[in-house]
Coordinates of C-alpha atoms in Angstrom, one line a residue:
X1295 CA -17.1 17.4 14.4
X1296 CA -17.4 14.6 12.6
X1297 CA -19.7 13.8 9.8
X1298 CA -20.3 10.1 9.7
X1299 CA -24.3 10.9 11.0
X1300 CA -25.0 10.7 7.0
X1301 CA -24.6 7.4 6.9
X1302 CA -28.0 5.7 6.8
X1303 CA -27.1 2.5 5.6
X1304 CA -29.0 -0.7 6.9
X1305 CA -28.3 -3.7 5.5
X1306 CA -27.6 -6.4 7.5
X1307 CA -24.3 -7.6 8.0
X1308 CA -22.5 -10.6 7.0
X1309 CA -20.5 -12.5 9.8
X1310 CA -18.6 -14.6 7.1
X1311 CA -16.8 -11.5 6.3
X1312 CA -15.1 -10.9 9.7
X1313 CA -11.3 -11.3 10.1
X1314 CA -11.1 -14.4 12.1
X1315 CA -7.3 -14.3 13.2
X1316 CA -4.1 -12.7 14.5
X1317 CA -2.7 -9.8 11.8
X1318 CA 0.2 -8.9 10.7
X1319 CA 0.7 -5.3 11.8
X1320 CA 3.9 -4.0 13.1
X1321 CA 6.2 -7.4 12.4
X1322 CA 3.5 -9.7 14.1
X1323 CA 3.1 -12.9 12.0
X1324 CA -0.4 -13.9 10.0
X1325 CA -2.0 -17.3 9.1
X1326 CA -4.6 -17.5 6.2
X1327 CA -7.6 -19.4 7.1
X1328 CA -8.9 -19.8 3.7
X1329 CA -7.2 -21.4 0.7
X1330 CA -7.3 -19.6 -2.6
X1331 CA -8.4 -21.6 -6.0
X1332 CA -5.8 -23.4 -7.3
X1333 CA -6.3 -20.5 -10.5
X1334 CA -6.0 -17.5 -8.2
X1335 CA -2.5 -17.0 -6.5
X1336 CA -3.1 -16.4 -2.8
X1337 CA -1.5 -12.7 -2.8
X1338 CA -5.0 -11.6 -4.5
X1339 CA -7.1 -14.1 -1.8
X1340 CA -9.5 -12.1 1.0
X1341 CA -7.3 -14.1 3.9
X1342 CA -8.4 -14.5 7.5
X1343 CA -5.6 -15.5 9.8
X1344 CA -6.6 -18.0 12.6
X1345 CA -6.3 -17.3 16.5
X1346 CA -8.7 -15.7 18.0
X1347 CA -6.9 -11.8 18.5
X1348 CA -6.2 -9.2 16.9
X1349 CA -3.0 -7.5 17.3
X1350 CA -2.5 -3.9 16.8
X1351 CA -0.1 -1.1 18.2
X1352 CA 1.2 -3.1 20.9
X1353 CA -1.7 -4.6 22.0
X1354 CA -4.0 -7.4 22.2
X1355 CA -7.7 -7.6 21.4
X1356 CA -9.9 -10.7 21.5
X1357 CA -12.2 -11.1 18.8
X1358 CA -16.2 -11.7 18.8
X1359 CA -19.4 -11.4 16.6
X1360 CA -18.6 -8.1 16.1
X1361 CA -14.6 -8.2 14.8
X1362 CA -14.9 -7.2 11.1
X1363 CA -11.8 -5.0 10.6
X1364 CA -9.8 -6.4 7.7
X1365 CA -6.0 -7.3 7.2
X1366 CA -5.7 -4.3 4.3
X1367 CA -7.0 -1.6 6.6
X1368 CA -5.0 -2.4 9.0
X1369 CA -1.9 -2.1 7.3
X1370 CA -2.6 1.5 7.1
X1371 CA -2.7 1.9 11.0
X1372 CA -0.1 3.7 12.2
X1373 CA 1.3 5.1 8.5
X1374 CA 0.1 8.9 10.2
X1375 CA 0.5 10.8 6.7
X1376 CA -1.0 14.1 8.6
X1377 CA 2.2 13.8 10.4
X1378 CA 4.9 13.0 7.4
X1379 CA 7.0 16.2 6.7
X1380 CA 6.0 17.8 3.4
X1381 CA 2.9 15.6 2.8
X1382 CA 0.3 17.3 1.2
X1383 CA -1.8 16.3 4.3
X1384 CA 0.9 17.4 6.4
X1385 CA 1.2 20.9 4.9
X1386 CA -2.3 21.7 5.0
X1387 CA -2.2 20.4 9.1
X1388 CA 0.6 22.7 9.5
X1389 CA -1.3 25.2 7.5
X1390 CA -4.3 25.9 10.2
X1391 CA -1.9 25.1 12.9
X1392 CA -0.2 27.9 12.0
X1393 CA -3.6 29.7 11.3
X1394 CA -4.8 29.5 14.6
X1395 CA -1.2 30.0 16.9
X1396 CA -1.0 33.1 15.0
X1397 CA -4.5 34.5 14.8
X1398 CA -5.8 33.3 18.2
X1399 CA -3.8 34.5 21.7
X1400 CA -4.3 33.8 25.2
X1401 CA -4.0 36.4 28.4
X1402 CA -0.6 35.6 28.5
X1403 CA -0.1 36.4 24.5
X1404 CA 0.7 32.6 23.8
X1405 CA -1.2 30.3 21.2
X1406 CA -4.8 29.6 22.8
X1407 CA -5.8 26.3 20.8
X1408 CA -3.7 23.3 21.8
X1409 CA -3.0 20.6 19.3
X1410 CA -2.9 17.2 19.2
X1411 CA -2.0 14.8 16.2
X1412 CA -0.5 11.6 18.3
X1413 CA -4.3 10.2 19.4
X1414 CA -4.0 6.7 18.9
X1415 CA -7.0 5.6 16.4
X1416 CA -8.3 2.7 18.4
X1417 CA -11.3 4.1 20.3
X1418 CA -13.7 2.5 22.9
X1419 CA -17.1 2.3 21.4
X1420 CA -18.0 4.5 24.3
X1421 CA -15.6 7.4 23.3
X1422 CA -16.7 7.0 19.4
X1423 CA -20.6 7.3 20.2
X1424 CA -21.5 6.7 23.8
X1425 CA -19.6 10.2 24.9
X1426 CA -21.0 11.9 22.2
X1427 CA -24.7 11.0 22.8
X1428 CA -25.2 9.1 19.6
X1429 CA -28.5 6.6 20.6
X1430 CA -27.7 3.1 20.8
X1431 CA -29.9 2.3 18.0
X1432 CA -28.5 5.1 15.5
X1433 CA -27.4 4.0 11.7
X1434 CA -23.8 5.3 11.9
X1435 CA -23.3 2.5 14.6
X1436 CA -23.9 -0.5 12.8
X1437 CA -20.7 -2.5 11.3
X1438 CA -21.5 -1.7 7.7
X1439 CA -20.3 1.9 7.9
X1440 CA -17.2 0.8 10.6
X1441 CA -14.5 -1.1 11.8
X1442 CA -14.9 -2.8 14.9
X1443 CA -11.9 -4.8 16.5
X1444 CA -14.9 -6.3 18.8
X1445 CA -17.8 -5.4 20.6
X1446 CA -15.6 -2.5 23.3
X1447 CA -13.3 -1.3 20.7
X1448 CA -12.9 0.2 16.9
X1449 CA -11.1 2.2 14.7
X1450 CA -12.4 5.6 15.5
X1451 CA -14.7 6.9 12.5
X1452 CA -14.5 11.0 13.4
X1453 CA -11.8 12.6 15.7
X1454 CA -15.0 13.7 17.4
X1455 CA -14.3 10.5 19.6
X1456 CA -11.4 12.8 21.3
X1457 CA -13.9 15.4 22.3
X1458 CA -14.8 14.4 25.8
X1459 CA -11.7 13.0 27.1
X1460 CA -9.7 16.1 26.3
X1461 CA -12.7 18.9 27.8
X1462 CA -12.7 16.2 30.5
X1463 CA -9.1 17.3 30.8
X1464 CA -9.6 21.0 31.5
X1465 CA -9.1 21.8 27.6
X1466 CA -11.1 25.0 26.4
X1467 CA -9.6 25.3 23.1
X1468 CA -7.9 22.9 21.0
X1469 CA -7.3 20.8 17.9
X1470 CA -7.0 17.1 17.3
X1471 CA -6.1 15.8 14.0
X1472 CA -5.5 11.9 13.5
X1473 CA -6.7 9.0 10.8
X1474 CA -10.7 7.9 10.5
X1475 CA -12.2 4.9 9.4
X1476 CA -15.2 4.0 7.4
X1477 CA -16.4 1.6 5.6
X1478 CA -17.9 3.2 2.3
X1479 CA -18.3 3.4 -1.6
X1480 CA -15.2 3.2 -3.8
X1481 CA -14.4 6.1 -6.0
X1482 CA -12.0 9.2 -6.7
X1483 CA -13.2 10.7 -3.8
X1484 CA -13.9 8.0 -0.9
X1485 CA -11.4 5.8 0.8
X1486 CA -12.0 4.1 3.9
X1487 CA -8.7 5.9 4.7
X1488 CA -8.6 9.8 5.8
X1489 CA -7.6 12.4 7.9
X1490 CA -9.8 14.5 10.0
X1491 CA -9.2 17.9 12.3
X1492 CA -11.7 18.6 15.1
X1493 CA -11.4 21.9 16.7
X1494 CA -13.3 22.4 19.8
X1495 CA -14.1 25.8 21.9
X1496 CA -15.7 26.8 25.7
X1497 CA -16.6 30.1 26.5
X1498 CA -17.3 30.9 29.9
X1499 CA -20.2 34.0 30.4
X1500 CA -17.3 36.7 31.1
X1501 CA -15.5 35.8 27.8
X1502 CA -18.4 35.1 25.9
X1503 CA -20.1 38.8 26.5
X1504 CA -17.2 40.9 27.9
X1505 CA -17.1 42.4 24.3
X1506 CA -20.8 43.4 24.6
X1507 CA -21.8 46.8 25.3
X1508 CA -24.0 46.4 28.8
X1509 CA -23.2 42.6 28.6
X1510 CA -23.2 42.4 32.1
X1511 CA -26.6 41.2 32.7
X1512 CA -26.4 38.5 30.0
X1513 CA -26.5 34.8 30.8
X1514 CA -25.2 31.4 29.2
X1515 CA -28.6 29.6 30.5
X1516 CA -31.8 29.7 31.4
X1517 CA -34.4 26.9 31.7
X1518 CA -36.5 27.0 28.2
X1519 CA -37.9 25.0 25.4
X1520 CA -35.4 23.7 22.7
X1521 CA -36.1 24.6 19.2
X1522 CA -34.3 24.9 15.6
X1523 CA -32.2 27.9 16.8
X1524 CA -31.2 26.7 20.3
X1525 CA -31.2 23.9 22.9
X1526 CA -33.3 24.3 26.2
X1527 CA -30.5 25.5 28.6
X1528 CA -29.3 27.8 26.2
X1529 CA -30.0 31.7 26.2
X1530 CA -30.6 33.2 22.8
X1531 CA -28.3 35.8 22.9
X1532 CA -25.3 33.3 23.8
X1533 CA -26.3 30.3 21.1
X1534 CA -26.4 33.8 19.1
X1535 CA -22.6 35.0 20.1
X1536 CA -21.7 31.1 20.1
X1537 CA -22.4 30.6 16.3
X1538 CA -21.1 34.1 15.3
X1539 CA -17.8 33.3 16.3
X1540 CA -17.7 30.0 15.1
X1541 CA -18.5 31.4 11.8
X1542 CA -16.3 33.8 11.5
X1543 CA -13.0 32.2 13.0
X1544 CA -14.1 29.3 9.9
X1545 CA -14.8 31.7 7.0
X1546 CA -11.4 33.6 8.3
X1547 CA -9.4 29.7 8.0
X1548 CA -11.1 29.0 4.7
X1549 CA -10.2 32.7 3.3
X1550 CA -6.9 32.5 4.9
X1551 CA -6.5 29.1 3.3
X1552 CA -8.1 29.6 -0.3
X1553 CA -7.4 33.3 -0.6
X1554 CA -9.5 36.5 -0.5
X1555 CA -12.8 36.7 -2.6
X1556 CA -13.8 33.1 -1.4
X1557 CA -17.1 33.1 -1.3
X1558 CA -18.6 31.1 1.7
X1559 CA -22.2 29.8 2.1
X1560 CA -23.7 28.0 5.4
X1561 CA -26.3 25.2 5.0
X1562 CA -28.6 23.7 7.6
X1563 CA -28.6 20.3 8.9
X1564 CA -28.1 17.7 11.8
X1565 CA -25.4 16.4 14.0
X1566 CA -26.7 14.4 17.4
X1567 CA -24.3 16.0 19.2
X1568 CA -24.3 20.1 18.2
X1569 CA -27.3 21.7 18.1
X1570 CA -27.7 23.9 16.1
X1571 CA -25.1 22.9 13.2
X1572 CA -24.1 23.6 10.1
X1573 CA -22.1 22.7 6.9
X1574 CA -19.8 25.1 5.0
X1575 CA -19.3 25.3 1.4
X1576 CA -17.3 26.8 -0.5
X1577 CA -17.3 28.2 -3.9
X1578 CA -13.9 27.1 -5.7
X1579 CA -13.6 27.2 -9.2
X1580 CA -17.4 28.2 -9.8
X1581 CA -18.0 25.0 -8.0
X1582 CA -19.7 25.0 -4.7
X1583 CA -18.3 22.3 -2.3
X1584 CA -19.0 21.3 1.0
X1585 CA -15.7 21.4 3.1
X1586 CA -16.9 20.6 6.8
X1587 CA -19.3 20.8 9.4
X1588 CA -20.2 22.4 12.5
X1589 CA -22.5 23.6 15.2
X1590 CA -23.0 24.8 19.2
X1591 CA -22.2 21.7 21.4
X1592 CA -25.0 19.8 23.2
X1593 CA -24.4 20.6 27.0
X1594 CA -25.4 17.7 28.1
X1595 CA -21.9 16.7 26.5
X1596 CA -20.1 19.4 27.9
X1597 CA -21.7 19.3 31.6
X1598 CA -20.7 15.5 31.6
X1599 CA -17.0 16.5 31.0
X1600 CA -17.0 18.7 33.8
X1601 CA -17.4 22.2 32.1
X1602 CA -21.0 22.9 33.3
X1603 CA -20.5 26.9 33.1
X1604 CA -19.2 27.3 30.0
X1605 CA -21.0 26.5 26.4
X1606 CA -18.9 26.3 23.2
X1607 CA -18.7 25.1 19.7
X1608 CA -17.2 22.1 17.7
X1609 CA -16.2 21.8 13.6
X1610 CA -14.6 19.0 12.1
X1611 CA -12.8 19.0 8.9
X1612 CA -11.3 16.6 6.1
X1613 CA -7.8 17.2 5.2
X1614 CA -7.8 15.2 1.9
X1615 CA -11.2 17.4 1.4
X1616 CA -9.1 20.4 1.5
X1617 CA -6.0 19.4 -0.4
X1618 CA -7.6 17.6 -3.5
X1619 CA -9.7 21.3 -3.7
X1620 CA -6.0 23.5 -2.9
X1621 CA -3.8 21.5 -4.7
X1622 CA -6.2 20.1 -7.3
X1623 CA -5.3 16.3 -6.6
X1624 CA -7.6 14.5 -8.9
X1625 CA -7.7 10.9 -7.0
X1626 CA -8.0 10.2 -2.8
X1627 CA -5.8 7.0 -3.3
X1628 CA -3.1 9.3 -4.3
X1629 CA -2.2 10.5 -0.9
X1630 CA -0.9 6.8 -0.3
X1631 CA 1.6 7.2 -2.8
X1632 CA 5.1 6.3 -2.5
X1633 CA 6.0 7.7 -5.7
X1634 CA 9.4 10.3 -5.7
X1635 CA 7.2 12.2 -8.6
X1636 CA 4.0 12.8 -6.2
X1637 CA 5.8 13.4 -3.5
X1638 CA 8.0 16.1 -4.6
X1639 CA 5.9 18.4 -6.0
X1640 CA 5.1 19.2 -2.5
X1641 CA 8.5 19.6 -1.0
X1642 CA 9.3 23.7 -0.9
X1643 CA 11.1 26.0 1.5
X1644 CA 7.3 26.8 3.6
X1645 CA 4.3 25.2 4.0
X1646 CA 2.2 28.2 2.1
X1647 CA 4.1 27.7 -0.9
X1648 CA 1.6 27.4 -4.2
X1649 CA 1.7 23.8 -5.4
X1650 CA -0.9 22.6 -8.3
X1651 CA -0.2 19.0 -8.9
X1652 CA 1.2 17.7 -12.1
X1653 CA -0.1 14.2 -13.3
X1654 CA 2.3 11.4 -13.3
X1655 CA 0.6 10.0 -15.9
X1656 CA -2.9 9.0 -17.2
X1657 CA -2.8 5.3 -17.2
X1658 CA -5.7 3.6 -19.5
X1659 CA -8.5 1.8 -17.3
X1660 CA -9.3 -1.7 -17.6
X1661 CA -13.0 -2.0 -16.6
X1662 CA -14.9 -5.8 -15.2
X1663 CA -18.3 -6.4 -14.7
X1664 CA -19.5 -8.8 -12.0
X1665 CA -22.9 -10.3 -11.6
X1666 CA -24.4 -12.6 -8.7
X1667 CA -27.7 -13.7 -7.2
X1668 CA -27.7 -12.0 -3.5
X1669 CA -28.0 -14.8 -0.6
X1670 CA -31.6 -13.8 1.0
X1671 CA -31.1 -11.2 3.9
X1672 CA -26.8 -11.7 4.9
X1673 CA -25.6 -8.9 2.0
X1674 CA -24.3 -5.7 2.2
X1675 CA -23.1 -3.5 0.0
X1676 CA -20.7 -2.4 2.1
X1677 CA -18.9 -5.9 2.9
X1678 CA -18.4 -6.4 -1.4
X1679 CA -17.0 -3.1 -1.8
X1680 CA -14.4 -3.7 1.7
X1681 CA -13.6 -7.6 -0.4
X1682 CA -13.2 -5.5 -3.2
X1683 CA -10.7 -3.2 -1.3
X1684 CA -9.3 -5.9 0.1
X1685 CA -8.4 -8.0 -3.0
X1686 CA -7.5 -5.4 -5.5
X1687 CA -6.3 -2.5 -2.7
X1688 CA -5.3 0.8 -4.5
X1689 CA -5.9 -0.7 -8.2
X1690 CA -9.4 -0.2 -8.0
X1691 CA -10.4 3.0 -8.9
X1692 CA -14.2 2.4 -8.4
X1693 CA -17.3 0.4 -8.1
X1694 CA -20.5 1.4 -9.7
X1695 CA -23.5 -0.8 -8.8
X1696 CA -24.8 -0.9 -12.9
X1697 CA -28.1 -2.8 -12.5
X1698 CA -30.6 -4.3 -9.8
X1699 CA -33.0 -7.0 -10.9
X1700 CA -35.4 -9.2 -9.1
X1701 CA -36.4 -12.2 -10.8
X1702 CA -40.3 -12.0 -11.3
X1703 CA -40.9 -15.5 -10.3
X1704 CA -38.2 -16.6 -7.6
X1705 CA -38.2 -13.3 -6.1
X1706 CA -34.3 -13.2 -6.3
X1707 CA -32.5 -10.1 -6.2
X1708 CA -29.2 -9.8 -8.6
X1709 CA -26.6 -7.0 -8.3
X1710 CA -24.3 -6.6 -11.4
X1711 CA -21.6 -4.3 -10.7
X1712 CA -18.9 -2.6 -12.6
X1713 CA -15.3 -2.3 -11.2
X1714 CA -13.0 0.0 -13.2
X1715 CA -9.1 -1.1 -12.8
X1716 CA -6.8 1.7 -12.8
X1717 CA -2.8 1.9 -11.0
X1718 CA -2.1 5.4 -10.2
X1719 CA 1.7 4.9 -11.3
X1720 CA 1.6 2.4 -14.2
X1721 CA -0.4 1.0 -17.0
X1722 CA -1.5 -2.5 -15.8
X1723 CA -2.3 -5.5 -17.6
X1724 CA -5.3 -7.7 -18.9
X1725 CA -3.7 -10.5 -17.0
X1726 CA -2.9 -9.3 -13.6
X1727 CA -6.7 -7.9 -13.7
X1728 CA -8.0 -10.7 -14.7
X1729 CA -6.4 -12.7 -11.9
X1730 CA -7.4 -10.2 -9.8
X1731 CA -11.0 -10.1 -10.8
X1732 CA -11.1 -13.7 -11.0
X1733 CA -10.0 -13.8 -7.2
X1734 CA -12.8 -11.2 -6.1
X1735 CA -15.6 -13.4 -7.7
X1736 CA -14.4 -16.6 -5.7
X1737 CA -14.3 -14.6 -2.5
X1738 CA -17.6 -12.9 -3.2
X1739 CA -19.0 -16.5 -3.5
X1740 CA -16.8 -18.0 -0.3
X1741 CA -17.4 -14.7 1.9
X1742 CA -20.3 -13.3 1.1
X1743 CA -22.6 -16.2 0.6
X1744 CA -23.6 -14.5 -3.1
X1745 CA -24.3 -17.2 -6.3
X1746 CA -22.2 -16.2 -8.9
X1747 CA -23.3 -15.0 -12.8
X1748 CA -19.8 -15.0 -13.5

């Protein structure tokens, strides 16, 4: 279960920053609309190829008003690092895979979650928020925190866009790991990159309260009054049973995962689409951190699947989350690495083996400050730090918004922000990042509409 319902951002979007063209993904050629400055090479230029579709995994999408995925992000379509032996991301996959085949049998003594990690990322807008009850004017739809391909279709943001279609199915137990995408902040922790597992599970009202002594006379519904412990259709004593075993199979992962003496804390909070729901933390380190969410589905989800006696619980889970905290991986962009040194320090005869990652090398940041006049109600946040991404890709380390002033007599509003320039693998130059940061401010300007302090 995913947890992109945090997002609250509403800042209206900029069309300007839309890719406006065919993309090269998977050998298909690209045109760039705009010209760079004669200064700036065009490798470092925010280009927009120039048809009208954009081309991804085979096939064709037309664009519209709402088309604002960019060529960088997808370049990373299709790269499925949950799915490349001996990844970290792979290991910790294969990790609760192995978790739940082993600790959770059917009648027939064979594994009772099923698991997929082949869902293709490009989602309906109906599967990503429709399905899942999300209203039509909630936050976490609007283009600042996604990437739309147009109006019908995007790159999924949660795996949680999977859950329908595979209950829909006749599926009362299983797993579905794949890539997400969001637009978000830049730092050590956020890429608009990850990896995401969503496990889902239906009890009917026989294996729900077959363990209970005299639970014969216990029901999954009744018609009631929703409040903070339980939805309307929902008997007590089976949102009750529900939420105990979610718990307990999660703290068992985590333990399994982390090893014994993890200490495990649940905090409330809100998902649209489980009710009620959680988030775990964990206490790693003498840190607490949160490591997923979680809650009792809304059966108005699962009765429109077609699984309108049974009730059942969802989770979702980050797998870069989990490995930065297991392996102590200092830096999200990391897992993008083609580097022999990274990527062998995670090759070992089984996935459990103990790996604590060894630093290639700490590589001296080179840090820019940029300063514009925001353009009156067309800026978000969002769309600098996605030019930003796009420009510099995995050399920038992070953007820090430093200052906000509005000028006391023209009412102007001025962002100065501060990108720190770091390669994971290499020390990089003043020149290169100059270029580089030279290119962003002419794109900010061009795309964004901003007037430069530069």
């Amino acid at each position: 279960m995913a947890m992109l319902w945090k997002f609250m951002r509403v800042a209206k979007y900029s069309k300007t920053t839309a890719l406006s063209s065919k993309v090269k993904v998977k050998g298909i050629s690209t045109h760039s609309r705009h010209s760079s400055s004669k200064s700036v090479p065009s490798d470092f230029g925010a280009s927009v190829p120039c048809s009208n579709t954009v081309e991804l995994l085979g096939k064709s999408y037309p664009q519209d008003d709402y088309t604002n995925v960019t060529e960088k992000i997808l370049s990373k379509v299709g790269k499925n690092l949950h799915n490349r032996k001996h990844h970290p991301l792979w290991l910790i996959k294969e990790q609760v895979k192995e978790h739940f085949y082993k600790h959770y049998l059917g009648r027939r003594g064979t594994p009772l979650f099923s698991v997929y990690d082949g869902l293709s990322p490009v989602v309906t807008v109906q599967q990503n928020f429709d399905s899942l009850l999300i209203p039509q004017n909630h936050a976490s739809r609007r283009k600042e925190d996604n990437y739309y391909l147009n109006r019908d279709h995007m790159l999924r943001a949660h795996t949680s866009a999977h859950q329908w279609d595979l209950i829909h199915s006749g599926l009362d137990a299983f797993l579905a790991v794949g890539d997400v995408y969001r637009r978000d902040t830049i730092d050590s922790t956020h890429y608009p990159v990850f990896h995401q597992m969503e496990g889902v599970r239906l009890f009917s009202c026989h294996e729900l309260f077959s363990s209970i002594k005299d639970g014969e006379g216990l029901q999954l519904f009744e018609q009631g009054h929703r409040t903070a412990h339980k939805q309307e259709c929902h008997t007590m004593e089976a949102v009750r049973l529900v939420e105990f075993n979610l718990k307990q199979v999660l703290t068992k992962l985590m333990t399994h995962i982390f090893g014994d003496g993890l200490q495990v804390r649940w905090v409330d909070c809100y998902f649209p689409f489980t009710h009620p729901s959680f988030e775990m933390e964990i206490n790693f380190q003498g840190e607490w951190m949160e490591v997923l969410g979680c809650g009792v589905m809304e059966q108005q989800l699962v009765n429109s699947a077609g699984a309108q006696d049974k009730i059942g619980w969802a989770f979702g889970l980050g797998l870069e989350r989990l490995a930065m905290i297991l392996y102590d991986i200092p830096d999200i962009r990391l897992f993008w690495s083609e580097d022999e040194r990274f990527l062998k320090q995670f090759i070992g005869p089984h996935i459990w083996q103990k790996v604590k990652f060894q630093p290639l090398s700490r590589y001296p940041p080179l840090i820019n400050d940029i300063s514009f006049w925001l353009p009156s109600e067309t800026y978000s946040q969002n769309d600098f730090y996605d030019l930003v991404r796009t420009i510099g890709g995995d050399l920038i380390e992070k953007v820090v918004l430093l200052d906000e002033f509005s000028h006391p007599k023209t009412k102007k509003v001025s962002h100065c922000y501060r990108i720190i320039y770091r390669h994971p693998e290499r020390t990089l130059t003043q020149d290169e990042v100059h270029r580089i940061h030279q290119a962003i401010e002419e794109s900010a300007v061009r795309e964004l509409g901003v007037e430069g302090r530069f």
